[in-house]
GROMACS .gro file of C-alpha atoms in nm:
model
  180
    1UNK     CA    1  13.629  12.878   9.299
    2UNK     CA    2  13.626  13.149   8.991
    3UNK     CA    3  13.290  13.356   9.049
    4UNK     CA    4  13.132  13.400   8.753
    5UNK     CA    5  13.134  13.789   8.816
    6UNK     CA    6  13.448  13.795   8.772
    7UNK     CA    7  13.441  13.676   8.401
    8UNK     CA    8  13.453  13.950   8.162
    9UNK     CA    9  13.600  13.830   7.878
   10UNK     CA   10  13.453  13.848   7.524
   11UNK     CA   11  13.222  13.563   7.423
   12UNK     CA   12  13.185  13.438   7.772
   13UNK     CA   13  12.819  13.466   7.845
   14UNK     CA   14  12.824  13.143   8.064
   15UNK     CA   15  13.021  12.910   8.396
   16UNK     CA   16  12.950  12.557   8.359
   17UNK     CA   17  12.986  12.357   8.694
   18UNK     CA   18  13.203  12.137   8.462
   19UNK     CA   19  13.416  12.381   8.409
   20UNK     CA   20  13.493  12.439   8.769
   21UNK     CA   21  13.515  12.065   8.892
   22UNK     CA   22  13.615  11.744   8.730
   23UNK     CA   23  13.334  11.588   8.940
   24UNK     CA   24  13.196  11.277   8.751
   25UNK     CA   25  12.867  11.364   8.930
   26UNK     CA   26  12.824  11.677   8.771
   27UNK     CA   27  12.574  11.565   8.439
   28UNK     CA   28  12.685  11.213   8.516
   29UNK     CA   29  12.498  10.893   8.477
   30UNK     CA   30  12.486  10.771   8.852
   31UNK     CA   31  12.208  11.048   8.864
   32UNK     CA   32  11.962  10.871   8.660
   33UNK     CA   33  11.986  10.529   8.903
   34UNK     CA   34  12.040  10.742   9.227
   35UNK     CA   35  11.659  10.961   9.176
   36UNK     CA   36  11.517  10.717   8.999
   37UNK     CA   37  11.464  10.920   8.625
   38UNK     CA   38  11.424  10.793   8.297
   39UNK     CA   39  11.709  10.805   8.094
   40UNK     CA   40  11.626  11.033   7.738
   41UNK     CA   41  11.665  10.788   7.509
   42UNK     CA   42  11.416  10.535   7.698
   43UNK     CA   43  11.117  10.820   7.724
   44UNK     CA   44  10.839  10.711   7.527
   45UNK     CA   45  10.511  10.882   7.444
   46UNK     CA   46  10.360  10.723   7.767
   47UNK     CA   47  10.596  10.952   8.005
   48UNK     CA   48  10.496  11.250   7.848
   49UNK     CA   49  10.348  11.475   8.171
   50UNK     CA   50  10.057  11.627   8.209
   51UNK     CA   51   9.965  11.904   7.953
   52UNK     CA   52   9.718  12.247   8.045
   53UNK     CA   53   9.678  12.321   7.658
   54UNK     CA   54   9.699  12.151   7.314
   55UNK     CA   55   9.986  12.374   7.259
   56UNK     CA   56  10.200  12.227   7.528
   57UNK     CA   57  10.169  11.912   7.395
   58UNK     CA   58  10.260  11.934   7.099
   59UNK     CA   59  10.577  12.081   7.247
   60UNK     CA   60  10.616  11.815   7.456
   61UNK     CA   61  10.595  11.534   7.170
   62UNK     CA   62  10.850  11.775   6.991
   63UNK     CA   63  11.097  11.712   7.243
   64UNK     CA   64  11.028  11.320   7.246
   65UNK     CA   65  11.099  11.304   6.857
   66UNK     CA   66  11.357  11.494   6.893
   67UNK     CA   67  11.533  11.395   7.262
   68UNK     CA   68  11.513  11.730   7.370
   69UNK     CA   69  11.430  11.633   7.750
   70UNK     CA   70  11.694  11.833   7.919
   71UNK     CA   71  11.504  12.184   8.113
   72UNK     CA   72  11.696  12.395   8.380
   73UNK     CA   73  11.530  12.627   8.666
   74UNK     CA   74  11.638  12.966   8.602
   75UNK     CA   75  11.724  13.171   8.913
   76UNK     CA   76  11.752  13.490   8.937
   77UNK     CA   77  11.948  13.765   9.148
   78UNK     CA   78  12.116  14.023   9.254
   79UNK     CA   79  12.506  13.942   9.145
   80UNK     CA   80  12.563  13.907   9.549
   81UNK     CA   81  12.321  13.656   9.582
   82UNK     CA   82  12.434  13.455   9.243
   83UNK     CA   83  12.781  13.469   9.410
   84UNK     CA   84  12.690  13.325   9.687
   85UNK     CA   85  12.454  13.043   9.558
   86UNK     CA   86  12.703  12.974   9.281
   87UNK     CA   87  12.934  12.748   9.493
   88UNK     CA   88  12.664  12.611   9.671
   89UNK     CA   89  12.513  12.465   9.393
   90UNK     CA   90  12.848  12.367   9.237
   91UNK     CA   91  12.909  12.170   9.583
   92UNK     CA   92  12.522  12.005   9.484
   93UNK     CA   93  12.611  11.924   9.166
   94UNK     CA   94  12.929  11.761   9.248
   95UNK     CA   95  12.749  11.575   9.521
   96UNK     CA   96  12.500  11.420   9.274
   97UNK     CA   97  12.197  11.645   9.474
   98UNK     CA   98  12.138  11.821   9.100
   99UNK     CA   99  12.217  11.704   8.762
  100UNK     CA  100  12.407  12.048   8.671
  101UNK     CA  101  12.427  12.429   8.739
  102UNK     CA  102  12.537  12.690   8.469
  103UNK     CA  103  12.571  13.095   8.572
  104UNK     CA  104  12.579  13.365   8.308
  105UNK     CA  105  12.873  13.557   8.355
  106UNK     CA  106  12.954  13.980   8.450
  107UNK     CA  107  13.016  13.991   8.062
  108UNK     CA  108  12.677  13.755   7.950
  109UNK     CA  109  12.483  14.017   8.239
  110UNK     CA  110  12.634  14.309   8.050
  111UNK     CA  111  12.612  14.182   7.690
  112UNK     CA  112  12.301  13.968   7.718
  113UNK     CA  113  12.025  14.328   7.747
  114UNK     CA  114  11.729  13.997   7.767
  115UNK     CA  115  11.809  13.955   8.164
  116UNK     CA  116  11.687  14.210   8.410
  117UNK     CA  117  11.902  14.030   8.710
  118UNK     CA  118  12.169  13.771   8.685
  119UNK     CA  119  12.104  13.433   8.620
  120UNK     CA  120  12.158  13.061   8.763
  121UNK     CA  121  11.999  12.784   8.585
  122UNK     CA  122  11.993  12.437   8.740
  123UNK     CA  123  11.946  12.169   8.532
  124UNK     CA  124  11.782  11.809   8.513
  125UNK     CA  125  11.780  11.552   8.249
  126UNK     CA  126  11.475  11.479   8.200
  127UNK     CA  127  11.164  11.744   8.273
  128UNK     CA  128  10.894  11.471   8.136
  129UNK     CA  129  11.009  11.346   8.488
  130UNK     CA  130  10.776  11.570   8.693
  131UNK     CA  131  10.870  11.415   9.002
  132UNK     CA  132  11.272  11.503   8.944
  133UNK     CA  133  11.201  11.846   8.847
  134UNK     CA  134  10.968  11.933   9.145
  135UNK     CA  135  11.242  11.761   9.367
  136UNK     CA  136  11.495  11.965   9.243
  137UNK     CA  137  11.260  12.273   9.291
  138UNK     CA  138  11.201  12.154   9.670
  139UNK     CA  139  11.594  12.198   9.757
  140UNK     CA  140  11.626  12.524   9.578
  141UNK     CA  141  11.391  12.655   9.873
  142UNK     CA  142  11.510  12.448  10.157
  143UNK     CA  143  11.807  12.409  10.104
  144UNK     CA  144  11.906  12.709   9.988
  145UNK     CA  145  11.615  12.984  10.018
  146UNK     CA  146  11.540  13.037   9.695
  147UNK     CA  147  11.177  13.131   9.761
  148UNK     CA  148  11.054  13.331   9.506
  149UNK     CA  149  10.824  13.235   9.180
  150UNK     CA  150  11.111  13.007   8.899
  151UNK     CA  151  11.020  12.873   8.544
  152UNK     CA  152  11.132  12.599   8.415
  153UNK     CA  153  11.234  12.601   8.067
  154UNK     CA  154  11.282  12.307   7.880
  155UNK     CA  155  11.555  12.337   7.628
  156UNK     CA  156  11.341  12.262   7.325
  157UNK     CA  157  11.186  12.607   7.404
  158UNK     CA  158  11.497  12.754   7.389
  159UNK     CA  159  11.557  12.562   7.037
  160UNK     CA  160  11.242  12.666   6.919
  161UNK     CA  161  11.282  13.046   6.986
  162UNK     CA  162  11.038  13.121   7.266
  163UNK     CA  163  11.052  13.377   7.494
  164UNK     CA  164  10.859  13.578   7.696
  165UNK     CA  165  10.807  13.814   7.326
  166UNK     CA  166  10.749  13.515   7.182
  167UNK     CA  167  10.591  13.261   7.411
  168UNK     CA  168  10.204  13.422   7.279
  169UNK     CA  169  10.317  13.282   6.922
  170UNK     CA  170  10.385  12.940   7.033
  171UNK     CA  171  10.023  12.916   7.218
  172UNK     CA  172  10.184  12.976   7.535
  173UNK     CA  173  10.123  13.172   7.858
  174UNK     CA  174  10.466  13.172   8.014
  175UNK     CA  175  10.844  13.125   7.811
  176UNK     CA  176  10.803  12.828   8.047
  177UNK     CA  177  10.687  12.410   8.076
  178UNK     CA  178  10.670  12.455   8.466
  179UNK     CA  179  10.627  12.818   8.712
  180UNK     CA  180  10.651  12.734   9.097
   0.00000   0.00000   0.00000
């Protein structure tokens, strides 16, 4: 299986597990009826999770207007220790265990001055889904000893800009929905 360290071309910040398997598990539909999560376009207001601030919230019913319910786990690492988990979570993905997996690449670590280590970020569908997300979070540490303190950032964060310079802006603590 390519590593992603091994990637150095131009414009290649990121591996998709889809673009190292054809598995139909990988960001497939059987994972919605196999862990039991709502599908995006069925989330209504009444599925939004709990919120610590106003500010969250409103977040939140930003990504319900707009479908924005996809959020990742972002896992850091020394590039031996991405290269290693890289496959692993590939083989989970393609087994249905996680939705997806995406790794920045040698060029995205060297290009991309935002990331102190390298980066794996493990995706579910839906993070109004607490129950998914904290599941998912569960076999990242016993499955694969991945131990140390993750946030979870929803991709309408991303959308909207905020980052750890920015998070302060948005009302936020953390560039993050969930830290565990």
């Amino acid at each position: 299986m390519q590593s992603p360290l091994e990637i150095t071309e131009e414009e290649q910040y990121w591996l998709r597990s889809r673009d190292v398997s054809e598995s139909p598990k990988i960001g497939g539909d059987d994972y919605f009826t196999d862990h039991g999560v709502t599908r995006p376009e069925n989330v209504q207001s009444d599925d939004l999770p709990p919120a610590e601030t106003e500010a969250v919230r409103e977040i939140d019913r930003d990504a319900l207007s707009e479908k924005k319910t996809i959020g990742k786990w972002q896992v850091t690492g020394s590039p031996a220790r991405i290269d290693g988990l890289w496959p692993e979570l590939v083989a989970d993905a393609q087994a249905g265990i996680i939705w997806a997996v995406k790794a920045m690449t040698a060029f995205g670590y060297e290009e991309l001055s935002m990331y102190d280590d390298y980066l794996l970020t493990v995706y579910t569908p839906n993070y109004f889904d607490r129950r998914d997300v904290t599941r998912v979070r569960e076999h990242l540490r016993d499955a694969h000893d991945v131990t140390h303190e993750l946030y979870y950032k929803p991709d309408i964060y991303t959308a909207k800009g905020i980052v750890a310079e920015t998070a302060e802006e948005f009302g936020l603590s953390a560039p993050a929905r969930y830290i565990q």
